[in-house]
Amino acid sequence: LSGVAVLLALGFWQLDRLTWKQAILADIDARIMAVPIAMPENPDESVDEYTAVRMSGTPGNAELHVLTSGTAAGTGYRVMRAFDLSDGRRILIDLGLLPLDAKNEVATLGPTDVVGNLIWPDDMNSSTPVPDLPKNIWFGRDLAVMADALDALPLMVVAAQMTQPDPRTTLLPVDTSTIKNDHLAYAVTWFGLALVWAAMTLFLIFRVSKTKDT
């Protein structure tokens, strides 16, 4: 009974975590889909991540390629460029996915209006390979290092709409589909283990009682 109680408690705890995570995802979705605002003067990750913004400016010519898979557009390179805002600031912009076989294609991009979302990516971890700089292949969006490489502020907007889009790329707007939410699966696992534990316990009691009877 104690074992079943512990397993059930873990299952209900995961259901509570599921409710918590769903609330977070709903808040993120609301930020993503909100009416775009002008780029904040001093964006802050703790309050501005996923904020929908509108901006005008010109992408720089230099670009960094981030090898990416599992997107709606398939496998390719996320194209990162500096973006010179009309107010004089220079930030980073994610222009979407470049096909693998188009890596050597070059595009000169002119002034454009952009709607997108501010994001502080968490692509990097201890197992992320270092970039292959001679081949211009990166393996994660390392915001600080990329900003330094492109002489920009460590701010990134992922483009969702552009009046003059990059003809080579497919835009990859921000969404919540890649944010893990496995709490329901964990809850089912714990409840399943509780059921198995209970069945095994009943079987053991039955066997013991049969033995005593004989």
mmCIF file of C-alpha atoms in Angstrom:
data_model
loop_
_atom_site.group_PDB
_atom_site.id
_atom_site.type_symbol
_atom_site.label_atom_id
_atom_site.label_comp_id
_atom_site.label_asym_id
_atom_site.label_seq_id
_atom_site.Cartn_x
_atom_site.Cartn_y
_atom_site.Cartn_z
ATOM 1 C CA LEU A 1 0.000 0.000 0.000
ATOM 2 C CA SER A 2 2.852 2.373 0.778
ATOM 3 C CA GLY A 3 4.448 1.656 -2.600
ATOM 4 C CA VAL A 4 1.158 2.260 -4.445
ATOM 5 C CA ALA A 5 0.619 5.483 -2.490
ATOM 6 C CA VAL A 6 4.082 6.783 -3.400
ATOM 7 C CA LEU A 7 3.609 5.968 -7.097
ATOM 8 C CA LEU A 8 0.158 7.584 -7.163
ATOM 9 C CA ALA A 9 1.557 10.680 -5.451
ATOM 10 C CA LEU A 10 4.242 10.940 -8.131
ATOM 11 C CA GLY A 11 1.576 10.619 -10.822
ATOM 12 C CA PHE A 12 -0.582 13.399 -9.349
ATOM 13 C CA TRP A 13 2.543 15.551 -8.917
ATOM 14 C CA GLN A 14 3.227 15.189 -12.633
ATOM 15 C CA LEU A 15 -0.359 16.236 -13.381
ATOM 16 C CA ASP A 16 0.235 19.364 -11.313
ATOM 17 C CA ARG A 17 3.429 19.963 -13.289
ATOM 18 C CA LEU A 18 1.449 19.499 -16.506
ATOM 19 C CA THR A 19 -0.989 22.240 -15.479
ATOM 20 C CA TRP A 20 1.955 24.497 -14.584
ATOM 21 C CA LYS A 21 3.686 23.855 -17.932
ATOM 22 C CA GLN A 22 0.500 24.393 -19.918
ATOM 23 C CA ALA A 23 0.081 27.792 -18.268
ATOM 24 C CA ILE A 24 3.643 28.729 -19.232
ATOM 25 C CA LEU A 25 3.094 27.626 -22.834
ATOM 26 C CA ALA A 26 -0.190 29.543 -23.004
ATOM 27 C CA ASP A 27 1.610 32.681 -21.819
ATOM 28 C CA ILE A 28 4.347 32.193 -24.436
ATOM 29 C CA ASP A 29 1.749 31.651 -27.173
ATOM 30 C CA ALA A 30 0.003 34.846 -26.103
ATOM 31 C CA ARG A 31 3.287 36.780 -26.344
ATOM 32 C CA ILE A 32 4.062 35.311 -29.761
ATOM 33 C CA MET A 33 0.619 36.078 -31.189
ATOM 34 C CA ALA A 34 0.190 39.520 -29.599
ATOM 35 C CA VAL A 35 -0.025 42.679 -31.668
ATOM 36 C CA PRO A 36 3.607 43.574 -32.505
ATOM 37 C CA ILE A 37 5.077 46.549 -30.685
ATOM 38 C CA ALA A 38 8.037 48.776 -31.540
ATOM 39 C CA MET A 39 11.398 47.362 -30.527
ATOM 40 C CA PRO A 40 11.836 48.127 -26.801
ATOM 41 C CA GLU A 41 14.560 50.613 -25.927
ATOM 42 C CA ASN A 42 16.363 48.201 -23.598
ATOM 43 C CA PRO A 43 14.974 44.682 -24.072
ATOM 44 C CA ASP A 44 15.380 42.357 -21.105
ATOM 45 C CA GLU A 45 15.190 38.580 -21.316
ATOM 46 C CA SER A 46 13.210 38.184 -18.101
ATOM 47 C CA VAL A 47 10.317 40.337 -19.352
ATOM 48 C CA ASP A 48 10.663 40.577 -23.137
ATOM 49 C CA GLU A 49 11.418 37.061 -24.385
ATOM 50 C CA TYR A 50 8.968 35.992 -27.127
ATOM 51 C CA THR A 51 7.588 39.528 -27.385
ATOM 52 C CA ALA A 52 6.200 40.255 -30.847
ATOM 53 C CA VAL A 53 7.974 43.280 -32.335
ATOM 54 C CA ARG A 54 7.927 45.289 -35.546
ATOM 55 C CA MET A 55 10.999 47.042 -36.891
ATOM 56 C CA SER A 56 12.444 48.637 -39.988
ATOM 57 C CA GLY A 57 16.029 48.444 -41.181
ATOM 58 C CA THR A 58 18.535 46.767 -43.442
ATOM 59 C CA PRO A 59 20.209 43.361 -43.055
ATOM 60 C CA GLY A 60 24.010 43.363 -43.244
ATOM 61 C CA ASN A 61 25.840 41.392 -45.905
ATOM 62 C CA ALA A 62 27.849 39.040 -43.681
ATOM 63 C CA GLU A 63 25.967 36.011 -42.423
ATOM 64 C CA LEU A 64 26.457 33.018 -40.140
ATOM 65 C CA HIS A 65 25.009 29.583 -40.889
ATOM 66 C CA VAL A 66 23.617 27.431 -38.087
ATOM 67 C CA LEU A 67 23.141 23.763 -39.017
ATOM 68 C CA THR A 68 19.559 22.908 -38.060
ATOM 69 C CA SER A 69 17.320 19.860 -38.409
ATOM 70 C CA GLY A 70 13.799 18.847 -37.417
ATOM 71 C CA THR A 71 12.121 22.044 -38.616
ATOM 72 C CA ALA A 72 8.923 22.336 -40.641
ATOM 73 C CA ALA A 73 11.134 23.221 -43.619
ATOM 74 C CA GLY A 74 13.477 20.265 -43.102
ATOM 75 C CA THR A 75 17.239 20.342 -42.575
ATOM 76 C CA GLY A 76 19.404 23.273 -43.556
ATOM 77 C CA TYR A 77 21.139 26.332 -42.164
ATOM 78 C CA ARG A 78 19.520 29.063 -40.132
ATOM 79 C CA VAL A 79 20.783 32.310 -41.626
ATOM 80 C CA MET A 80 21.899 34.856 -39.048
ATOM 81 C CA ARG A 81 22.742 38.418 -40.080
ATOM 82 C CA ALA A 82 23.214 41.727 -38.378
ATOM 83 C CA PHE A 83 20.233 44.045 -38.806
ATOM 84 C CA ASP A 84 20.712 47.816 -38.801
ATOM 85 C CA LEU A 85 17.607 49.328 -37.260
ATOM 86 C CA SER A 86 16.350 52.667 -38.463
ATOM 87 C CA ASP A 87 17.026 54.066 -34.955
ATOM 88 C CA GLY A 88 20.757 53.325 -35.291
ATOM 89 C CA ARG A 89 20.985 50.135 -33.253
ATOM 90 C CA ARG A 90 22.420 46.943 -34.755
ATOM 91 C CA ILE A 91 20.974 43.642 -33.588
ATOM 92 C CA LEU A 92 20.829 40.062 -34.921
ATOM 93 C CA ILE A 93 18.070 38.697 -37.125
ATOM 94 C CA ASP A 94 17.218 35.070 -37.878
ATOM 95 C CA LEU A 95 16.201 35.020 -41.545
ATOM 96 C CA GLY A 96 14.990 31.422 -41.650
ATOM 97 C CA LEU A 97 16.211 28.175 -43.169
ATOM 98 C CA LEU A 98 18.611 27.988 -46.097
ATOM 99 C CA PRO A 99 18.619 24.624 -47.953
ATOM 100 C CA LEU A 100 21.809 22.608 -47.590
ATOM 101 C CA ASP A 101 22.520 22.762 -51.319
ATOM 102 C CA ALA A 102 22.139 26.559 -51.364
ATOM 103 C CA LYS A 103 24.857 27.249 -48.799
ATOM 104 C CA ASN A 104 27.112 29.020 -51.296
ATOM 105 C CA GLU A 105 24.366 31.206 -52.753
ATOM 106 C CA VAL A 106 24.683 34.894 -51.952
ATOM 107 C CA ALA A 107 21.868 37.421 -51.541
ATOM 108 C CA THR A 108 22.112 41.177 -51.117
ATOM 109 C CA LEU A 109 19.128 42.303 -49.074
ATOM 110 C CA GLY A 110 17.717 45.812 -49.059
ATOM 111 C CA PRO A 111 15.679 47.800 -46.548
ATOM 112 C CA THR A 112 12.713 45.908 -45.166
ATOM 113 C CA ASP A 113 9.988 46.002 -42.553
ATOM 114 C CA VAL A 114 10.015 43.009 -40.219
ATOM 115 C CA VAL A 115 7.557 41.449 -37.815
ATOM 116 C CA GLY A 116 9.083 38.854 -35.529
ATOM 117 C CA ASN A 117 9.783 37.827 -31.954
ATOM 118 C CA LEU A 118 12.547 38.665 -29.544
ATOM 119 C CA ILE A 119 14.294 35.524 -28.380
ATOM 120 C CA TRP A 120 17.262 34.578 -26.242
ATOM 121 C CA PRO A 121 18.008 31.099 -27.651
ATOM 122 C CA ASP A 122 19.137 28.246 -25.418
ATOM 123 C CA ASP A 123 20.655 26.163 -28.221
ATOM 124 C CA MET A 124 24.036 25.842 -26.536
ATOM 125 C CA ASN A 125 25.050 23.235 -23.971
ATOM 126 C CA SER A 126 28.198 21.426 -22.893
ATOM 127 C CA SER A 127 27.942 18.926 -25.770
ATOM 128 C CA THR A 128 27.475 21.483 -28.563
ATOM 129 C CA PRO A 129 30.453 21.298 -30.978
ATOM 130 C CA VAL A 130 32.524 24.404 -31.534
ATOM 131 C CA PRO A 131 31.736 26.159 -34.829
ATOM 132 C CA ASP A 132 33.637 25.251 -37.983
ATOM 133 C CA LEU A 133 34.642 28.809 -38.774
ATOM 134 C CA PRO A 134 36.474 28.117 -42.090
ATOM 135 C CA LYS A 135 33.274 26.521 -43.436
ATOM 136 C CA ASN A 136 30.992 28.972 -41.619
ATOM 137 C CA ILE A 137 29.032 26.177 -39.940
ATOM 138 C CA TRP A 138 27.706 26.764 -36.435
ATOM 139 C CA PHE A 139 25.875 24.191 -34.334
ATOM 140 C CA GLY A 140 23.794 26.475 -32.159
ATOM 141 C CA ARG A 141 22.733 30.094 -31.946
ATOM 142 C CA ASP A 142 25.374 31.367 -29.522
ATOM 143 C CA LEU A 143 23.951 34.839 -29.031
ATOM 144 C CA ALA A 144 26.930 36.553 -27.397
ATOM 145 C CA VAL A 145 29.566 35.078 -29.716
ATOM 146 C CA MET A 146 27.526 35.689 -32.850
ATOM 147 C CA ALA A 147 26.790 39.259 -31.835
ATOM 148 C CA ASP A 148 30.497 39.824 -31.349
ATOM 149 C CA ALA A 149 31.288 38.248 -34.736
ATOM 150 C CA LEU A 150 28.787 40.518 -36.518
ATOM 151 C CA ASP A 151 29.530 43.610 -34.410
ATOM 152 C CA ALA A 152 25.973 43.764 -33.111
ATOM 153 C CA LEU A 153 24.149 44.020 -29.808
ATOM 154 C CA PRO A 154 23.354 40.647 -28.181
ATOM 155 C CA LEU A 155 19.695 40.898 -29.171
ATOM 156 C CA MET A 156 17.951 38.572 -31.627
ATOM 157 C CA VAL A 157 14.693 38.763 -33.527
ATOM 158 C CA VAL A 158 13.390 35.706 -35.358
ATOM 159 C CA ALA A 159 11.605 37.001 -38.438
ATOM 160 C CA ALA A 160 8.004 35.882 -39.023
ATOM 161 C CA GLN A 161 7.123 38.346 -41.808
ATOM 162 C CA MET A 162 9.255 40.576 -44.045
ATOM 163 C CA THR A 163 8.257 43.013 -46.769
ATOM 164 C CA GLN A 164 11.497 42.087 -48.586
ATOM 165 C CA PRO A 165 12.313 38.510 -47.512
ATOM 166 C CA ASP A 166 15.485 36.636 -48.326
ATOM 167 C CA PRO A 167 14.598 34.748 -51.550
ATOM 168 C CA ARG A 168 16.800 31.807 -50.542
ATOM 169 C CA THR A 169 15.258 31.028 -47.183
ATOM 170 C CA THR A 170 12.049 29.772 -45.610
ATOM 171 C CA LEU A 171 11.069 31.790 -42.565
ATOM 172 C CA LEU A 172 10.872 29.834 -39.303
ATOM 173 C CA PRO A 173 8.595 31.851 -37.004
ATOM 174 C CA VAL A 174 8.876 31.206 -33.291
ATOM 175 C CA ASP A 175 6.366 28.757 -31.802
ATOM 176 C CA THR A 176 6.091 26.488 -28.768
ATOM 177 C CA SER A 177 6.252 23.160 -30.627
ATOM 178 C CA THR A 178 9.894 22.594 -29.690
ATOM 179 C CA ILE A 179 9.402 23.272 -25.978
ATOM 180 C CA LYS A 180 9.285 19.944 -24.151
ATOM 181 C CA ASN A 181 6.152 19.081 -22.217
ATOM 182 C CA ASP A 182 6.399 15.411 -21.206
ATOM 183 C CA HIS A 183 4.544 15.648 -17.900
ATOM 184 C CA LEU A 184 1.462 13.770 -19.122
ATOM 185 C CA ALA A 185 3.636 10.873 -20.308
ATOM 186 C CA TYR A 186 5.424 10.845 -16.943
ATOM 187 C CA ALA A 187 2.076 10.828 -15.105
ATOM 188 C CA VAL A 188 0.805 7.898 -17.172
ATOM 189 C CA THR A 189 4.056 6.043 -16.420
ATOM 190 C CA TRP A 190 3.720 6.538 -12.653
ATOM 191 C CA PHE A 191 0.033 5.557 -12.660
ATOM 192 C CA GLY A 192 0.869 2.503 -14.747
ATOM 193 C CA LEU A 193 3.556 1.468 -12.284
ATOM 194 C CA ALA A 194 1.087 1.955 -9.426
ATOM 195 C CA LEU A 195 -1.367 -0.343 -11.194
ATOM 196 C CA VAL A 196 1.301 -3.001 -11.758
ATOM 197 C CA TRP A 197 2.485 -2.688 -8.156
ATOM 198 C CA ALA A 198 -1.085 -3.105 -6.885
ATOM 199 C CA ALA A 199 -1.692 -6.134 -9.117
ATOM 200 C CA MET A 200 1.557 -7.773 -7.992
ATOM 201 C CA THR A 201 0.679 -7.121 -4.362
ATOM 202 C CA LEU A 202 -2.775 -8.672 -4.735
ATOM 203 C CA PHE A 203 -1.237 -11.663 -6.497
ATOM 204 C CA LEU A 204 1.274 -12.064 -3.643
ATOM 205 C CA ILE A 205 -1.511 -11.891 -1.036
ATOM 206 C CA PHE A 206 -3.470 -14.490 -2.998
ATOM 207 C CA ARG A 207 -0.460 -16.830 -3.179
ATOM 208 C CA VAL A 208 0.273 -16.431 0.525
ATOM 209 C CA SER A 209 -3.336 -17.124 1.472
ATOM 210 C CA LYS A 210 -3.407 -20.205 -0.785
ATOM 211 C CA THR A 211 -0.251 -21.489 0.862
ATOM 212 C CA LYS A 212 -1.749 -21.071 4.331
ATOM 213 C CA ASP A 213 -4.912 -22.875 3.265
ATOM 214 C CA THR A 214 -2.936 -25.883 2.137
#
